[in-house]
Amino acid sequence: MIKVTGYAAKHSFSRLKPLEIERDEAGPQEVEIEVLFCGICHSDVHQVKNEWGNTVYPSMPGHEIVGRVTKAGSAVTRHLVGDLVGVGCMIDSCGTCGPCTNHEENYCEGPNSWLATYNGPMVPKAKAPDGTNIYGRDNTFGGYSNIVVVKEDFVLKIPPSLKPADAAPILCAGVTTYSPLKHFGVKAGDKVGVVGFGGLGDMAAKLAIGLGADVTIFTTTKEKIADAEHLGAKGIWEKDKEAFAALKASFDFILSTVPEKHDINPFIELLKRDSTIAVVGALEPMAPVNNMEVAFHRKSVAGSLIGSIAETQEVLDFCGANGIVPDIEIIPIQDVNHAYRKVEKGDVRFRYVIDMASLKAEIDDQQES
Amino acid sequence: MIKVTGYAAKHSFSRLKPLEIERDEAGPQEVEIEVLFCGICHSDVHQVKNEWGNTVYPSMPGHEIVGRVTKAGSAVTRHLVGDLVGVGCMIDSCGTCGPCTNHEENYCEGPNSWLATYNGPMVPKAKAPDGTNIYGRDNTFGGYSNIVVVKEDFVLKIPPSLKPADAAPILCAGVTTYSPLKHFGVKAGDKVGVVGFGGLGDMAAKLAIGLGADVTIFTTTKEKIADAEHLGAKGIWEKDKEAFAALKASFDFILSTVPEKHDINPFIELLKRDSTIAVVGALEPMAPVNNMEVAFHRKSVAGSLIGSIAETQEVLDFCGANGIVPDIEIIPIQDVNHAYRKVEKGDVRFRYVIDMASLKAEIDDQQES
């Protein structure tokens, strides 16, 4: 076993505090990774506070992990010790269902669906057919820690043109927005709307611009309009009714990145006939959709969940090749609880990334004292 | 002008009563049609009672019209006097917008959208840009009348293998369900669900079976399960939770024909990954959709509105070639108010069709007395 230190919450009402855990040594097909940077995703906050009702405690979040390979199992062929690598939302899947054999592990239909980087199987034992758990683990511990051990097939290569800290948010915010942009066929010249301008919205806009789209960002924070323009998009304040009226029926695709229940009806009106709005941020019941607008122009409301391992590598390479990087603010891990409060308020531009050197320093301090 | 007699409502709270109106004589590109049969659509009831808040009075419904051509304008090339023809939901469209030039008049994006067979332009003058009305008519009068006059391009040919009364419901219920089945790619071997087993559900199931699909009908009326089996589909009672659990993630496409607000979440769970439920019956805000189920399997909720003129001819021909006919109950027009109450209660199997000989007899009686 390896002794690992990370930050975790013991209950839904507790703050994140240092916690020692043990991980299995890397098996033949696994690599051990020293974590260098880990992004803070809005879903980390939901999960730690048990807002989806499925949190397994202790909860040690982190699924935007960039680090360096420190050990490679005997059968590992894809990564070498010293490689700069990434780990996103998944660390395993059943490998045999339709989606898995089609390289869409993020839609794994195995009895426990995919194994999340933290919080365990997406379908826990208690909800699985016959109470099975193919992964043998009820909880998993994420990247708010100094070391992770991951199956090599779920480990991504970080292109050398990306700085390690910049690469972190691409592993979740990046692929979560890239996957639907590609799946729903966004192409050069398309008019694309991005609803919500946080960590996902920032990446969605940059990726859509990278794909050649004409991008408009909708935000409830009037002050962010300048940020939208700065990255080459139009910015629309969500309370500006005149702007909405002028944009009616003009968008080829809209991606909603808002991480909570919201009303998508005003955005459905902005879609062209036969077009789709995909909701990737919210995982709860949405406000009622007016089917008259949907039916009269044969529109669709769709969802999308993160992206596959292949798409994650694709978006990392796409960002590396096109100089696309998230706007990040690097913080020490000791500030994580303060950062959570800012994420909840929407008061971050646009992604916090934890520098794990701060955790190493804390561990070293403790060992010395 | 032609003197025409029909049944109409003068207010949202009044019953349908005989009313004399005038129609323009057929112009060069129009045909005059003696109405033989006219179906009663659930939307007729909504419209007469102003349940969508847009009814123009007097309201003379009827958009499932089958009749015989009695006069043809000088420039008419597609229909001859004596031809058996049909008229569906539309009698004109702008002809120049994207959808119209693409033969999808049902999605006309002209200033007034398409001209409905009754109730006038879909976008009335008051809601059109610059208060325009390209059709010059604020109200139109439908097929609950002895004579209609329609532009030849919006007149369908009834295949000789279809009985006139049977053809009537195909003009709305038929094309409204056929269009999404085709658009969303239903093909032989697909597992298709039909939600709601009224006039639309009956046609949806028969058409999907005609396309080679394995069809399951969901109904709130337990007694209709036998009807479902009679037409070669499976029947599931909507309160049978065990049956729902067994069907999870098994459908390629689901069509909801329920003509009012309803909860589609239980049906979304029955869809396979990457599949669509299209809602064609309800035109109001739907019950909130749980986006977790939608996102986790990249599902879509879509709408669809009737069908194009080309699709209407296609479904008539498809029904004629494959012996597909709606289940109808023929009534005299004098029973229309009674029939409306039964439609509202869902107490009809499955479509009332008015025999217009009853109107002719009433007119003859009055002229004699």
Coordinates of C-alpha atoms in Angstrom, one line a residue, chain A residues 69-271:
Chain A
V69 CA 4.3 9.3 -14.0
T70 CA 6.5 8.0 -11.1
K71 CA 6.0 4.3 -11.6
A72 CA 4.6 2.2 -14.4
G73 CA 3.3 -1.4 -14.0
S74 CA 5.0 -4.2 -15.8
A75 CA 2.4 -4.4 -18.6
V76 CA 2.1 -0.7 -19.2
T77 CA 2.9 0.3 -22.8
R78 CA 1.5 3.7 -23.3
H79 CA 3.2 5.8 -20.6
L80 CA 6.8 6.1 -19.3
V81 CA 8.1 7.2 -16.0
G82 CA 8.6 10.9 -16.2
D83 CA 5.8 11.5 -18.7
L84 CA 3.5 14.4 -18.1
V85 CA 0.0 12.9 -18.0
G86 CA -3.6 13.8 -17.1
V87 CA -6.6 12.0 -15.5
G88 CA -10.1 13.2 -16.0
C89 CA -13.5 12.2 -14.6
M90 CA -13.2 8.4 -15.2
I91 CA -10.6 5.8 -14.1
D92 CA -12.3 2.7 -15.3
S93 CA -15.4 1.3 -17.2
C94 CA -16.9 -2.1 -17.7
G95 CA -15.1 -2.5 -21.1
T96 CA -17.7 -4.9 -22.6
C97 CA -21.0 -3.0 -23.1
G98 CA -22.1 -1.3 -26.3
P99 CA -20.8 2.1 -25.5
C100 CA -17.5 0.8 -24.1
T101 CA -16.7 -1.3 -27.1
N102 CA -17.6 1.8 -29.2
H103 CA -15.0 3.9 -27.2
E104 CA -17.7 5.9 -25.4
E105 CA -16.9 4.8 -21.9
N106 CA -18.6 7.9 -20.5
Y107 CA -21.9 6.3 -21.4
C108 CA -20.9 2.9 -20.0
E109 CA -23.9 0.7 -19.5
G110 CA -22.2 -1.9 -17.3
P111 CA -23.9 -2.8 -14.0
N112 CA -22.0 0.0 -12.2
S113 CA -21.5 2.3 -15.2
W114 CA -18.0 3.9 -15.2
L115 CA -15.8 4.3 -12.1
A116 CA -15.5 7.9 -11.2
T117 CA -12.1 9.3 -10.3
Y118 CA -13.6 10.2 -6.9
N119 CA -16.8 9.0 -5.2
G120 CA -16.7 5.4 -6.6
P121 CA -18.8 3.7 -9.2
M122 CA -21.4 5.9 -11.0
V123 CA -24.0 3.2 -10.2
P124 CA -23.1 2.1 -6.6
K125 CA -23.6 -1.4 -5.4
A126 CA -26.9 -0.6 -3.7
K127 CA -28.4 0.5 -7.0
A128 CA -26.8 -2.1 -9.3
P129 CA -28.5 -5.3 -10.5
D130 CA -28.0 -8.1 -8.0
G131 CA -26.0 -5.6 -5.7
T132 CA -22.9 -6.2 -7.8
N133 CA -19.8 -4.0 -7.8
I134 CA -17.5 -4.9 -10.7
Y135 CA -14.8 -2.5 -9.5
G136 CA -14.5 -3.9 -5.9
R137 CA -14.4 -0.4 -4.5
D138 CA -17.2 1.6 -3.0
N139 CA -15.3 4.9 -2.8
T140 CA -12.5 6.4 -4.8
F141 CA -10.2 9.3 -3.9
G142 CA -9.5 12.1 -6.4
G143 CA -6.8 14.5 -7.3
Y144 CA -6.8 16.8 -4.2
S145 CA -4.0 14.5 -3.1
N146 CA -0.3 14.0 -3.7
I147 CA -0.4 10.6 -5.5
V148 CA -3.0 8.8 -7.7
V149 CA -2.8 5.3 -9.2
V150 CA -4.7 4.8 -12.4
K151 CA -5.2 2.2 -15.2
E152 CA -3.1 3.3 -18.1
D153 CA -6.0 3.3 -20.6
F154 CA -7.6 6.1 -18.6
V155 CA -4.5 8.2 -18.4
L156 CA -4.1 11.0 -21.0
K157 CA -1.0 12.4 -22.6
I158 CA -0.5 16.2 -22.0
P159 CA 0.9 17.8 -25.2
P160 CA 4.2 19.6 -24.6
S161 CA 2.8 22.9 -25.8
L162 CA 0.4 23.0 -22.9
K163 CA 1.5 24.2 -19.5
P164 CA 0.6 21.6 -16.8
A165 CA -1.7 24.0 -14.8
D166 CA -3.5 25.1 -18.0
A167 CA -4.1 21.5 -19.0
A168 CA -5.9 20.6 -15.8
P169 CA -9.4 22.2 -16.6
I170 CA -9.3 20.7 -20.1
L171 CA -9.7 17.2 -18.5
C172 CA -13.3 18.0 -17.4
A173 CA -14.5 21.5 -18.4
G174 CA -12.7 21.1 -21.8
V175 CA -14.0 17.6 -22.8
T176 CA -17.5 18.2 -21.3
T177 CA -18.0 21.1 -23.7
Y178 CA -15.9 19.7 -26.6
S179 CA -17.8 16.4 -26.8
P180 CA -21.3 18.0 -27.5
L181 CA -19.8 20.6 -29.8
K182 CA -18.4 17.8 -31.9
H183 CA -21.3 15.3 -31.5
F184 CA -24.0 17.9 -32.5
G185 CA -21.9 18.8 -35.5
V186 CA -20.7 22.3 -34.8
K187 CA -18.6 23.5 -37.8
A188 CA -16.9 26.6 -39.1
G189 CA -19.3 29.4 -39.7
D190 CA -22.0 28.1 -37.4
K191 CA -23.5 30.5 -34.9
V192 CA -23.1 29.0 -31.5
G193 CA -24.5 30.2 -28.1
V194 CA -22.9 29.4 -24.8
V195 CA -25.1 29.9 -21.7
G196 CA -23.3 30.5 -18.5
F197 CA -19.8 31.9 -18.3
G198 CA -17.9 30.0 -15.6
G199 CA -15.3 27.4 -16.0
L200 CA -17.3 25.3 -18.6
G201 CA -18.5 28.4 -20.5
D202 CA -15.0 29.8 -20.8
M203 CA -13.8 26.5 -22.4
A204 CA -17.0 26.1 -24.5
A205 CA -16.6 29.5 -26.0
K206 CA -12.8 29.1 -26.7
L207 CA -13.3 25.6 -28.2
A208 CA -16.3 26.7 -30.4
I209 CA -14.2 29.6 -31.6
G210 CA -11.4 27.2 -32.3
L211 CA -13.8 25.1 -34.4
G212 CA -14.5 28.3 -36.5
A213 CA -17.9 29.1 -35.0
D214 CA -19.3 32.6 -34.4
V215 CA -19.8 32.5 -30.6
T216 CA -22.2 34.4 -28.3
I217 CA -21.9 34.0 -24.6
F218 CA -24.9 34.6 -22.3
T219 CA -24.2 35.6 -18.8
T220 CA -26.1 36.9 -15.8
T221 CA -23.0 38.9 -14.7
K222 CA -23.1 42.1 -16.7
E223 CA -19.4 42.7 -15.9
K224 CA -18.4 39.6 -17.8
I225 CA -19.5 41.0 -21.1
A226 CA -16.0 42.6 -21.5
D227 CA -14.4 39.1 -20.7
A228 CA -16.5 37.6 -23.5
E229 CA -15.3 40.2 -26.0
H230 CA -11.8 39.8 -24.8
L231 CA -11.8 36.1 -25.9
G232 CA -13.4 36.9 -29.3
A233 CA -17.0 36.2 -28.6
K234 CA -20.1 38.4 -28.3
G235 CA -21.4 38.9 -24.8
I236 CA -25.1 39.2 -23.9
W237 CA -26.5 40.0 -20.5
E238 CA -29.3 37.6 -19.8
K239 CA -31.7 40.3 -18.7
D240 CA -31.3 42.3 -22.0
K241 CA -34.7 41.5 -23.6
E242 CA -34.0 43.6 -26.6
A243 CA -30.8 41.7 -27.4
F244 CA -32.7 38.4 -27.1
A245 CA -35.5 39.6 -29.4
A246 CA -32.9 40.6 -32.0
L247 CA -31.3 37.1 -31.9
K248 CA -34.5 35.1 -32.3
A249 CA -34.2 31.9 -34.5
S250 CA -30.5 32.7 -35.3
F251 CA -28.4 30.0 -33.6
D252 CA -27.3 26.7 -35.1
F253 CA -26.5 25.2 -31.6
I254 CA -26.6 26.3 -28.0
L255 CA -24.7 24.8 -25.1
S256 CA -26.0 25.4 -21.6
T257 CA -23.2 25.2 -19.0
V258 CA -25.2 26.6 -16.1
P259 CA -24.5 24.2 -13.1
E260 CA -28.0 24.3 -11.6
K261 CA -31.7 24.3 -12.4
H262 CA -32.5 27.1 -14.9
D263 CA -35.0 28.2 -17.5
I264 CA -33.9 27.3 -21.1
N265 CA -37.0 28.6 -22.8
P266 CA -35.5 32.0 -23.7
F267 CA -32.7 30.1 -25.4
I268 CA -34.9 27.7 -27.2
E269 CA -36.4 30.7 -28.9
L270 CA -33.0 31.7 -30.2
L271 CA -32.4 28.4 -32.0

